[in-house]
């Protein structure tokens, strides 16, 4: 199936995502967390300390 997150601030918007290994399952109350947007696995590797 498709995975997505819902951005709540500064406005509500659904965003496609890819959950990688050891991702936490979502409860009915949802999850609140910081996120970063990357365009490639290379960028993800460069930004791995974030």
mmCIF file of C-alpha atoms in Angstrom:
data_model
loop_
_atom_site.group_PDB
_atom_site.id
_atom_site.type_symbol
_atom_site.label_atom_id
_atom_site.label_comp_id
_atom_site.label_asym_id
_atom_site.label_seq_id
_atom_site.Cartn_x
_atom_site.Cartn_y
_atom_site.Cartn_z
ATOM 1 C CA UNK A 1 0.000 0.000 0.000
ATOM 2 C CA UNK A 2 0.909 3.633 -0.096
ATOM 3 C CA UNK A 3 2.496 5.338 2.889
ATOM 4 C CA UNK A 4 2.027 8.981 3.709
ATOM 5 C CA UNK A 5 2.507 11.454 6.510
ATOM 6 C CA UNK A 6 0.271 14.406 7.279
ATOM 7 C CA UNK A 7 2.014 17.725 7.713
ATOM 8 C CA UNK A 8 0.075 19.706 10.321
ATOM 9 C CA UNK A 9 1.980 22.989 10.384
ATOM 10 C CA UNK A 10 2.147 25.546 8.822
ATOM 11 C CA UNK A 11 -0.787 23.925 6.937
ATOM 12 C CA UNK A 12 -2.341 20.469 6.737
ATOM 13 C CA UNK A 13 -1.060 18.418 3.772
ATOM 14 C CA UNK A 14 -0.594 14.704 3.059
ATOM 15 C CA UNK A 15 2.916 13.850 1.817
ATOM 16 C CA UNK A 16 4.065 10.543 0.308
ATOM 17 C CA UNK A 17 6.824 8.817 2.272
ATOM 18 C CA UNK A 18 8.885 5.655 2.420
ATOM 19 C CA UNK A 19 9.276 4.021 5.820
ATOM 20 C CA UNK A 20 12.605 2.200 6.057
ATOM 21 C CA UNK A 21 13.508 -0.654 8.430
ATOM 22 C CA UNK A 22 12.512 -0.447 12.103
ATOM 23 C CA UNK A 23 9.794 2.134 11.398
ATOM 24 C CA UNK A 24 7.343 2.612 14.253
ATOM 25 C CA UNK A 25 3.759 1.580 13.573
ATOM 26 C CA UNK A 26 1.147 4.319 13.815
ATOM 27 C CA UNK A 27 -1.425 4.209 16.609
ATOM 28 C CA UNK A 28 -4.920 5.659 16.237
ATOM 29 C CA UNK A 29 -3.627 8.812 17.988
ATOM 30 C CA UNK A 30 -0.876 9.266 15.384
ATOM 31 C CA UNK A 31 2.780 10.187 15.823
ATOM 32 C CA UNK A 32 4.286 13.646 16.273
ATOM 33 C CA UNK A 33 7.884 14.028 15.092
ATOM 34 C CA UNK A 34 10.324 16.258 13.282
ATOM 35 C CA UNK A 35 10.984 15.321 9.656
ATOM 36 C CA UNK A 36 13.387 16.174 6.863
ATOM 37 C CA UNK A 37 12.753 15.905 3.132
ATOM 38 C CA UNK A 38 15.396 14.265 0.952
ATOM 39 C CA UNK A 39 15.378 13.737 -2.803
ATOM 40 C CA UNK A 40 17.653 10.663 -3.023
ATOM 41 C CA UNK A 41 19.371 7.948 -1.017
ATOM 42 C CA UNK A 42 22.661 9.823 -1.604
ATOM 43 C CA UNK A 43 21.213 12.928 0.056
ATOM 44 C CA UNK A 44 19.839 10.784 2.884
ATOM 45 C CA UNK A 45 23.338 9.388 3.479
ATOM 46 C CA UNK A 46 24.886 12.895 3.450
ATOM 47 C CA UNK A 47 22.312 14.108 5.979
ATOM 48 C CA UNK A 48 22.326 11.007 8.198
ATOM 49 C CA UNK A 49 23.405 12.982 11.295
ATOM 50 C CA UNK A 50 20.250 15.104 11.182
#
